[in-house]
Amino acid sequence: MQQVVAGAVAGELRDGPRPPRSHRAWASAVVVFVAGLILTAVAVVQIRSAARADAEARFRESADQAATAVERKVGEYFAELQGVGAFVSSVPSATDAEFKGYVEGTGMFQRLPSISGVFYLERIDARDPAAFEQFLARRRAADPDFAVNVLAPPRGDEPARYILTYYVPNNLDLQFPMGTDVTPITSVSDVLNTVGTKDRGITSSFQNDPLIEQFVEITKWPALQQLLSVDFFIGVPVYPPGVDRAAETAPIGWAAAPIAQFGDVLVAATTGQSTDLGSSVTVDLSDTGQGARADLSRVARQENGVASPERAPFSVSRTFTLYGVTFRMQQWSSADADNVPLTVPLVLVGGVVGSLLAALVVFQRVRSRARDRLLAAEMADRAKFQRDIVDSVASPMVVLDAAGVIVAANPAWTRFQHPGGGGGAEASSVGESYLGAVRSHVVSGGSALDECVAAALDDGQAASETEVAVDWEGRRRWLAVRVSPLTGERGGAVLVHEDVTDRKRSHDELEFKASRDALTGLLNRPAIEQEVATALVRAHDGGPGLSLLFIDLDDFKAVNDTYGHAAGDAVLRAVARRVQAAVRTDDRVGRLGGDEFLAVLQGVADTEVAGATADRMLRLLDQPIRFGDLELRVRASVGVATAGDDEDLTFTTFIDRADRAMYRAKQAGGDQFQRLG
């Protein structure tokens, strides 16, 4: 058959008499060229507009992720102070050593190094004469040497006095003497008096405080000079146990912390995220008694080397409120975030060249019509015979000349191109480059197809076969393409296409099912272990590090024993969804078996980041799970292990490290995570 088709190709390409020049050909070529230029200009404008919209969407996505991380990080500061307040409330007569032991035991200084220290101010009602004596009696019961240090005479109109009762320094020892009456320090007392009985946090700054500046000028005391260098301080009210805060009851004191180098919060919160983003955070002091002081508004700024907001093409502002304190965050892109993409000049050049080529093709076709008409009658019978041969092949088939242009195609090829119908003879792609006709539809395997066609046309090699995936009119199909060179002197090739979609899909479905856990749909044990092994190889080769989260449910057996295995299966499916929701889309999650799960955090070698992910996972798992009329609760122990490119870990030792960390969490009472490595 290939010899017969080769004869058909030779007949169709046979040289005929040269047609005369035609003004009509020139006119048609000019029209095509101008039309091509117009279409190119429209395409360039659309591509440029789409590129800008895409750049803005990427910026907003990065900005949203960074803002969420910053809000979460700032919230940790207030949460730690709430814990300190809860300790003081539950142990009102604690000694200095007990307070220090609690604060250092929380590890807040390691997690939040911007905290310069933690102090507690006892609030004493100035209108109750007995309140001060009761305070002294209580403190001297814990510390007989306790005494009140008055910085300046009281003004007489203060509603309350604030006395420094506890203080634990971190990386900046401000040398506060215990018992100091800080009421004359207006940057502290004004904001506390303004908040009054409201159950909300406070923020202010020691900078520009008249009393502190006066003391610094007189004493030259380094500790006070350090106090003025602190960015600002935050605080939360402390109430006795069982008090209804909604009743606007005055707090018994305030747990507070001076913050130095608060700009580090942006660095810590956005680790691992886009660096092509500038950010600044300011705090709203308008309702804290310090609103007129504009110098207190700046809190943190991180430019990441990008342009200022005024030069950025994209920017966004947002606010978030934590414990009654409002923060404003501004984010901006780099100045070149919406640069003209490379596709614009490529499309422009390609459009001009394509228009010129199209004009030349039209010119040649118009001139060749006369020759075709002269040859039409002579070749009619032969063409019909050759057409019948090609049409008799059931599979989609095309015949190419030596240049790779389709010179013949059977009806099966036309139906293949237009599965929904509507494709006539003109839709068969005859006269077009074969590779040009199919390239835009090829999803995978295009390079191999190019090589097979080139080998047949250029070298006349033996027949070859390859598989490609194509997307034609919304349908994804796999084709086995056999390329056979023609032996005639004009060359060319015959291509037969066999639809093997059903076979490929069956194979892919089997592979997918083999890697999935039947109950949860997550990766099964062999598949997730292979993910770990592959990621370790990349880390050893200098790639990004990774972390493992080993999750084991606490007391899961009680669910099965109490409610049955159907409830247990529902719980496992819900846990699988929540574990998957706690990680990023690029991370991998699998079920090892029973109630054990494993999450592979790609590119995360920072134990803090991995720990934050584990913490988020525990919060999601803590939510109740509905099963029929039941609300079931499960908690988990999570082991966190990390590996960088400098650690020579094996697959077994790495998983064992995460497993041991999980058992440490379970031995500590469960419902928590522990870290190793």
PDB file of C-alpha atoms in Angstrom, residues 153-375:
ATOM      1  CA  PRO A 153       4.961  62.244  93.552  1.00  0.00           C
ATOM      2  CA  PRO A 154       1.462  61.135  92.449  1.00  0.00           C
ATOM      3  CA  ARG A 155      -0.660  63.633  90.551  1.00  0.00           C
ATOM      4  CA  GLY A 156      -3.642  62.939  92.788  1.00  0.00           C
ATOM      5  CA  ASP A 157      -6.172  62.332  89.977  1.00  0.00           C
ATOM      6  CA  GLU A 158      -5.078  58.841  88.916  1.00  0.00           C
ATOM      7  CA  PRO A 159      -7.852  56.232  89.104  1.00  0.00           C
ATOM      8  CA  ALA A 160      -5.295  53.505  89.794  1.00  0.00           C
ATOM      9  CA  ARG A 161      -1.660  52.848  90.651  1.00  0.00           C
ATOM     10  CA  TYR A 162       0.463  50.361  88.698  1.00  0.00           C
ATOM     11  CA  ILE A 163       3.322  48.657  90.535  1.00  0.00           C
ATOM     12  CA  LEU A 164       5.929  46.410  88.930  1.00  0.00           C
ATOM     13  CA  THR A 165       5.518  43.081  90.714  1.00  0.00           C
ATOM     14  CA  TYR A 166       7.403  40.630  88.510  1.00  0.00           C
ATOM     15  CA  TYR A 167      10.005  41.050  85.758  1.00  0.00           C
ATOM     16  CA  VAL A 168      11.981  38.454  83.760  1.00  0.00           C
ATOM     17  CA  PRO A 169      14.480  39.897  81.221  1.00  0.00           C
ATOM     18  CA  ASN A 170      15.417  38.125  77.993  1.00  0.00           C
ATOM     19  CA  ASN A 171      18.062  39.511  75.615  1.00  0.00           C
ATOM     20  CA  LEU A 172      17.805  43.076  76.942  1.00  0.00           C
ATOM     21  CA  ASP A 173      18.024  43.525  80.726  1.00  0.00           C
ATOM     22  CA  LEU A 174      16.276  46.825  81.492  1.00  0.00           C
ATOM     23  CA  GLN A 175      17.167  46.400  85.185  1.00  0.00           C
ATOM     24  CA  PHE A 176      13.682  47.249  86.445  1.00  0.00           C
ATOM     25  CA  PRO A 177      13.695  47.204  90.290  1.00  0.00           C
ATOM     26  CA  MET A 178      10.822  45.167  91.664  1.00  0.00           C
ATOM     27  CA  GLY A 179       8.167  47.253  93.420  1.00  0.00           C
ATOM     28  CA  THR A 180       8.595  50.299  91.145  1.00  0.00           C
ATOM     29  CA  ASP A 181       5.433  52.414  90.984  1.00  0.00           C
ATOM     30  CA  VAL A 182       5.259  53.128  87.225  1.00  0.00           C
ATOM     31  CA  THR A 183       2.157  55.328  87.475  1.00  0.00           C
ATOM     32  CA  PRO A 184       4.178  58.521  86.758  1.00  0.00           C
ATOM     33  CA  ILE A 185       5.353  56.939  83.482  1.00  0.00           C
ATOM     34  CA  THR A 186       2.544  58.351  81.353  1.00  0.00           C
ATOM     35  CA  SER A 187       3.314  56.139  78.338  1.00  0.00           C
ATOM     36  CA  VAL A 188       2.194  53.253  80.568  1.00  0.00           C
ATOM     37  CA  SER A 189      -0.457  54.703  82.888  1.00  0.00           C
ATOM     38  CA  ASP A 190      -2.276  56.771  80.216  1.00  0.00           C
ATOM     39  CA  VAL A 191      -2.863  53.780  77.995  1.00  0.00           C
ATOM     40  CA  LEU A 192      -3.930  51.540  80.902  1.00  0.00           C
ATOM     41  CA  ASN A 193      -6.332  54.183  82.237  1.00  0.00           C
ATOM     42  CA  THR A 194      -7.754  54.743  78.748  1.00  0.00           C
ATOM     43  CA  VAL A 195      -8.528  51.042  78.299  1.00  0.00           C
ATOM     44  CA  GLY A 196      -9.978  50.923  81.833  1.00  0.00           C
ATOM     45  CA  THR A 197     -12.335  47.980  82.242  1.00  0.00           C
ATOM     46  CA  LYS A 198     -12.407  46.913  78.595  1.00  0.00           C
ATOM     47  CA  ASP A 199     -11.310  43.346  78.041  1.00  0.00           C
ATOM     48  CA  ARG A 200      -8.729  44.154  75.355  1.00  0.00           C
ATOM     49  CA  GLY A 201      -5.000  44.405  74.862  1.00  0.00           C
ATOM     50  CA  ILE A 202      -2.833  47.525  74.788  1.00  0.00           C
ATOM     51  CA  THR A 203       0.221  48.768  72.936  1.00  0.00           C
ATOM     52  CA  SER A 204       2.363  51.859  73.464  1.00  0.00           C
ATOM     53  CA  SER A 205       5.979  53.044  73.504  1.00  0.00           C
ATOM     54  CA  PHE A 206       8.392  54.364  76.100  1.00  0.00           C
ATOM     55  CA  GLN A 207       9.863  56.717  73.509  1.00  0.00           C
ATOM     56  CA  ASN A 208       9.185  60.426  74.158  1.00  0.00           C
ATOM     57  CA  ASP A 209       7.869  59.677  77.653  1.00  0.00           C
ATOM     58  CA  PRO A 210       8.599  62.906  79.663  1.00  0.00           C
ATOM     59  CA  LEU A 211       9.543  61.205  82.948  1.00  0.00           C
ATOM     60  CA  ILE A 212      11.834  58.610  81.364  1.00  0.00           C
ATOM     61  CA  GLU A 213      13.560  61.205  79.195  1.00  0.00           C
ATOM     62  CA  GLN A 214      14.080  63.403  82.272  1.00  0.00           C
ATOM     63  CA  PHE A 215      15.620  60.474  84.205  1.00  0.00           C
ATOM     64  CA  VAL A 216      17.879  59.601  81.276  1.00  0.00           C
ATOM     65  CA  GLU A 217      19.086  63.191  81.047  1.00  0.00           C
ATOM     66  CA  ILE A 218      19.811  63.366  84.782  1.00  0.00           C
ATOM     67  CA  THR A 219      21.133  59.887  85.586  1.00  0.00           C
ATOM     68  CA  LYS A 220      22.612  58.767  82.231  1.00  0.00           C
ATOM     69  CA  TRP A 221      21.510  55.307  83.368  1.00  0.00           C
ATOM     70  CA  PRO A 222      22.196  52.805  80.504  1.00  0.00           C
ATOM     71  CA  ALA A 223      19.147  50.697  81.364  1.00  0.00           C
ATOM     72  CA  LEU A 224      16.824  53.669  80.860  1.00  0.00           C
ATOM     73  CA  GLN A 225      18.588  54.537  77.610  1.00  0.00           C
ATOM     74  CA  GLN A 226      17.937  50.957  76.484  1.00  0.00           C
ATOM     75  CA  LEU A 227      14.311  51.417  77.455  1.00  0.00           C
ATOM     76  CA  LEU A 228      14.013  54.272  74.940  1.00  0.00           C
ATOM     77  CA  SER A 229      15.472  52.027  72.218  1.00  0.00           C
ATOM     78  CA  VAL A 230      12.671  49.461  72.575  1.00  0.00           C
ATOM     79  CA  ASP A 231      10.276  49.596  69.611  1.00  0.00           C
ATOM     80  CA  PHE A 232       7.121  49.403  71.747  1.00  0.00           C
ATOM     81  CA  PHE A 233       5.397  47.211  74.323  1.00  0.00           C
ATOM     82  CA  ILE A 234       2.206  45.165  74.367  1.00  0.00           C
ATOM     83  CA  GLY A 235       0.063  44.000  77.257  1.00  0.00           C
ATOM     84  CA  VAL A 236      -3.075  42.066  78.154  1.00  0.00           C
ATOM     85  CA  PRO A 237      -5.341  42.470  81.216  1.00  0.00           C
ATOM     86  CA  VAL A 238      -5.304  39.884  84.001  1.00  0.00           C
ATOM     87  CA  TYR A 239      -8.496  38.960  85.833  1.00  0.00           C
ATOM     88  CA  PRO A 240      -9.073  36.724  88.849  1.00  0.00           C
ATOM     89  CA  PRO A 241     -10.492  33.258  88.080  1.00  0.00           C
ATOM     90  CA  GLY A 242     -14.228  33.146  87.439  1.00  0.00           C
ATOM     91  CA  VAL A 243     -14.702  36.881  86.753  1.00  0.00           C
ATOM     92  CA  ASP A 244     -17.239  37.778  84.052  1.00  0.00           C
ATOM     93  CA  ARG A 245     -15.150  39.947  81.733  1.00  0.00           C
ATOM     94  CA  ALA A 246     -18.230  41.079  79.842  1.00  0.00           C
ATOM     95  CA  ALA A 247     -19.342  42.968  82.960  1.00  0.00           C
ATOM     96  CA  GLU A 248     -16.485  45.471  82.461  1.00  0.00           C
ATOM     97  CA  THR A 249     -14.783  44.562  85.725  1.00  0.00           C
ATOM     98  CA  ALA A 250     -11.441  46.250  86.328  1.00  0.00           C
ATOM     99  CA  PRO A 251      -8.485  43.854  85.891  1.00  0.00           C
ATOM    100  CA  ILE A 252      -6.178  42.989  88.780  1.00  0.00           C
ATOM    101  CA  GLY A 253      -3.132  43.763  86.703  1.00  0.00           C
ATOM    102  CA  TRP A 254      -1.458  43.634  83.296  1.00  0.00           C
ATOM    103  CA  ALA A 255       0.969  41.129  81.760  1.00  0.00           C
ATOM    104  CA  ALA A 256       3.177  43.000  79.334  1.00  0.00           C
ATOM    105  CA  ALA A 257       6.351  42.666  77.275  1.00  0.00           C
ATOM    106  CA  PRO A 258       8.718  45.227  75.712  1.00  0.00           C
ATOM    107  CA  ILE A 259       9.402  44.402  72.066  1.00  0.00           C
ATOM    108  CA  ALA A 260      12.803  45.125  70.501  1.00  0.00           C
ATOM    109  CA  GLN A 261      13.523  44.677  66.787  1.00  0.00           C
ATOM    110  CA  PHE A 262       9.886  43.883  66.051  1.00  0.00           C
ATOM    111  CA  GLY A 263      10.710  44.013  62.354  1.00  0.00           C
ATOM    112  CA  ASP A 264      12.045  40.471  62.822  1.00  0.00           C
ATOM    113  CA  VAL A 265       8.429  39.286  63.007  1.00  0.00           C
ATOM    114  CA  LEU A 266       8.080  39.855  59.272  1.00  0.00           C
ATOM    115  CA  VAL A 267      11.202  37.821  58.585  1.00  0.00           C
ATOM    116  CA  ALA A 268      10.104  34.976  60.875  1.00  0.00           C
ATOM    117  CA  ALA A 269       6.509  34.954  59.647  1.00  0.00           C
ATOM    118  CA  THR A 270       7.338  34.943  55.917  1.00  0.00           C
ATOM    119  CA  THR A 271      10.171  32.403  55.921  1.00  0.00           C
ATOM    120  CA  GLY A 272       9.810  30.133  52.901  1.00  0.00           C
ATOM    121  CA  GLN A 273       7.428  32.483  51.096  1.00  0.00           C
ATOM    122  CA  SER A 274       7.945  34.850  48.173  1.00  0.00           C
ATOM    123  CA  THR A 275      10.774  37.349  48.699  1.00  0.00           C
ATOM    124  CA  ASP A 276       9.628  39.547  45.812  1.00  0.00           C
ATOM    125  CA  LEU A 277       7.349  41.394  48.192  1.00  0.00           C
ATOM    126  CA  GLY A 278       7.745  44.451  50.435  1.00  0.00           C
ATOM    127  CA  SER A 279       5.762  44.773  53.652  1.00  0.00           C
ATOM    128  CA  SER A 280       5.182  47.189  56.507  1.00  0.00           C
ATOM    129  CA  VAL A 281       3.065  46.822  59.634  1.00  0.00           C
ATOM    130  CA  THR A 282       1.741  49.715  61.724  1.00  0.00           C
ATOM    131  CA  VAL A 283      -0.362  49.685  64.871  1.00  0.00           C
ATOM    132  CA  ASP A 284      -3.390  51.885  65.497  1.00  0.00           C
ATOM    133  CA  LEU A 285      -2.851  53.929  68.708  1.00  0.00           C
ATOM    134  CA  SER A 286      -5.848  56.236  68.217  1.00  0.00           C
ATOM    135  CA  ASP A 287      -7.824  54.775  71.130  1.00  0.00           C
ATOM    136  CA  THR A 288      -5.022  54.146  73.646  1.00  0.00           C
ATOM    137  CA  GLY A 289      -4.465  57.654  74.981  1.00  0.00           C
ATOM    138  CA  GLN A 290      -1.399  58.114  72.751  1.00  0.00           C
ATOM    139  CA  GLY A 291      -3.127  58.830  69.438  1.00  0.00           C
ATOM    140  CA  ALA A 292      -1.469  62.224  68.912  1.00  0.00           C
ATOM    141  CA  ARG A 293       1.994  60.691  68.881  1.00  0.00           C
ATOM    142  CA  ALA A 294       2.638  59.798  65.247  1.00  0.00           C
ATOM    143  CA  ASP A 295       6.120  58.537  66.109  1.00  0.00           C
ATOM    144  CA  LEU A 296       4.535  55.487  67.749  1.00  0.00           C
ATOM    145  CA  SER A 297       2.734  54.333  64.629  1.00  0.00           C
ATOM    146  CA  ARG A 298       5.657  52.690  62.811  1.00  0.00           C
ATOM    147  CA  VAL A 299       6.101  49.101  63.942  1.00  0.00           C
ATOM    148  CA  ALA A 300       7.899  47.010  61.315  1.00  0.00           C
ATOM    149  CA  ARG A 301       9.060  47.179  57.709  1.00  0.00           C
ATOM    150  CA  GLN A 302      10.620  44.620  55.389  1.00  0.00           C
ATOM    151  CA  GLU A 303      11.556  45.695  51.857  1.00  0.00           C
ATOM    152  CA  ASN A 304      13.288  42.504  50.624  1.00  0.00           C
ATOM    153  CA  GLY A 305      15.234  44.653  48.185  1.00  0.00           C
ATOM    154  CA  VAL A 306      12.105  45.615  46.214  1.00  0.00           C
ATOM    155  CA  ALA A 307      11.073  49.154  45.310  1.00  0.00           C
ATOM    156  CA  SER A 308       9.197  51.506  47.581  1.00  0.00           C
ATOM    157  CA  PRO A 309       5.364  51.411  47.509  1.00  0.00           C
ATOM    158  CA  GLU A 310       5.292  54.555  45.358  1.00  0.00           C
ATOM    159  CA  ARG A 311       7.131  52.771  42.517  1.00  0.00           C
ATOM    160  CA  ALA A 312       5.387  49.419  42.846  1.00  0.00           C
ATOM    161  CA  PRO A 313       2.782  48.573  40.172  1.00  0.00           C
ATOM    162  CA  PHE A 314       0.796  46.485  42.681  1.00  0.00           C
ATOM    163  CA  SER A 315       0.058  47.176  46.326  1.00  0.00           C
ATOM    164  CA  VAL A 316      -2.581  46.238  48.875  1.00  0.00           C
ATOM    165  CA  SER A 317      -3.518  47.455  52.345  1.00  0.00           C
ATOM    166  CA  ARG A 318      -5.418  45.506  54.960  1.00  0.00           C
ATOM    167  CA  THR A 319      -6.109  45.536  58.705  1.00  0.00           C
ATOM    168  CA  PHE A 320      -6.364  42.850  61.335  1.00  0.00           C
ATOM    169  CA  THR A 321      -7.360  43.156  64.986  1.00  0.00           C
ATOM    170  CA  LEU A 322      -5.871  41.003  67.726  1.00  0.00           C
ATOM    171  CA  TYR A 323      -7.172  41.243  71.279  1.00  0.00           C
ATOM    172  CA  GLY A 324      -8.645  44.682  70.580  1.00  0.00           C
ATOM    173  CA  VAL A 325      -5.472  46.130  69.006  1.00  0.00           C
ATOM    174  CA  THR A 326      -5.732  47.030  65.318  1.00  0.00           C
ATOM    175  CA  PHE A 327      -2.727  46.520  63.025  1.00  0.00           C
ATOM    176  CA  ARG A 328      -2.470  47.884  59.499  1.00  0.00           C
ATOM    177  CA  MET A 329      -0.401  46.040  56.930  1.00  0.00           C
ATOM    178  CA  GLN A 330       0.747  47.423  53.571  1.00  0.00           C
ATOM    179  CA  GLN A 331       2.327  45.158  50.955  1.00  0.00           C
ATOM    180  CA  TRP A 332       3.806  46.056  47.587  1.00  0.00           C
ATOM    181  CA  SER A 333       5.451  44.353  44.651  1.00  0.00           C
ATOM    182  CA  SER A 334       8.765  44.997  42.955  1.00  0.00           C
ATOM    183  CA  ALA A 335       8.896  47.758  40.343  1.00  0.00           C
ATOM    184  CA  ASP A 336       9.315  45.219  37.520  1.00  0.00           C
ATOM    185  CA  ALA A 337       6.484  42.912  38.629  1.00  0.00           C
ATOM    186  CA  ASP A 338       4.450  43.754  35.515  1.00  0.00           C
ATOM    187  CA  ASN A 339       7.305  43.866  32.988  1.00  0.00           C
ATOM    188  CA  VAL A 340       6.498  43.039  29.397  1.00  0.00           C
ATOM    189  CA  PRO A 341       6.730  39.218  29.117  1.00  0.00           C
ATOM    190  CA  LEU A 342       9.059  37.624  26.584  1.00  0.00           C
ATOM    191  CA  THR A 343       6.038  36.307  24.698  1.00  0.00           C
ATOM    192  CA  VAL A 344       5.124  39.822  23.512  1.00  0.00           C
ATOM    193  CA  PRO A 345       8.210  40.391  21.304  1.00  0.00           C
ATOM    194  CA  LEU A 346       8.109  36.738  20.265  1.00  0.00           C
ATOM    195  CA  VAL A 347       4.478  37.040  19.190  1.00  0.00           C
ATOM    196  CA  LEU A 348       5.242  40.312  17.430  1.00  0.00           C
ATOM    197  CA  VAL A 349       8.162  38.867  15.472  1.00  0.00           C
ATOM    198  CA  GLY A 350       6.308  35.619  14.866  1.00  0.00           C
ATOM    199  CA  GLY A 351       3.226  37.506  13.693  1.00  0.00           C
ATOM    200  CA  VAL A 352       5.176  39.588  11.183  1.00  0.00           C
ATOM    201  CA  VAL A 353       7.079  36.575   9.895  1.00  0.00           C
ATOM    202  CA  GLY A 354       3.935  34.461   9.846  1.00  0.00           C
ATOM    203  CA  SER A 355       2.004  37.149   7.972  1.00  0.00           C
ATOM    204  CA  LEU A 356       4.779  37.361   5.396  1.00  0.00           C
ATOM    205  CA  LEU A 357       4.882  33.599   4.996  1.00  0.00           C
ATOM    206  CA  ALA A 358       1.098  33.435   4.741  1.00  0.00           C
ATOM    207  CA  ALA A 359       1.179  36.122   2.067  1.00  0.00           C
ATOM    208  CA  LEU A 360       3.804  34.159   0.135  1.00  0.00           C
ATOM    209  CA  VAL A 361       1.741  30.984   0.471  1.00  0.00           C
ATOM    210  CA  VAL A 362      -1.356  32.779  -0.809  1.00  0.00           C
ATOM    211  CA  PHE A 363       0.643  34.280  -3.667  1.00  0.00           C
ATOM    212  CA  GLN A 364       1.950  30.881  -4.679  1.00  0.00           C
ATOM    213  CA  ARG A 365      -1.455  29.235  -4.365  1.00  0.00           C
ATOM    214  CA  VAL A 366      -3.223  31.844  -6.458  1.00  0.00           C
ATOM    215  CA  ARG A 367      -0.589  31.556  -9.202  1.00  0.00           C
ATOM    216  CA  SER A 368      -0.732  27.778  -9.100  1.00  0.00           C
ATOM    217  CA  ARG A 369      -4.484  27.619  -9.657  1.00  0.00           C
ATOM    218  CA  ALA A 370      -4.098  28.055 -13.378  1.00  0.00           C
ATOM    219  CA  ARG A 371      -1.634  25.200 -13.506  1.00  0.00           C
ATOM    220  CA  ASP A 372      -3.918  23.068 -11.351  1.00  0.00           C
ATOM    221  CA  ARG A 373      -6.834  23.676 -13.699  1.00  0.00           C
ATOM    222  CA  LEU A 374      -4.736  22.521 -16.682  1.00  0.00           C
ATOM    223  CA  LEU A 375      -3.729  19.372 -14.871  1.00  0.00           C
TER     224      LEU A 375
END
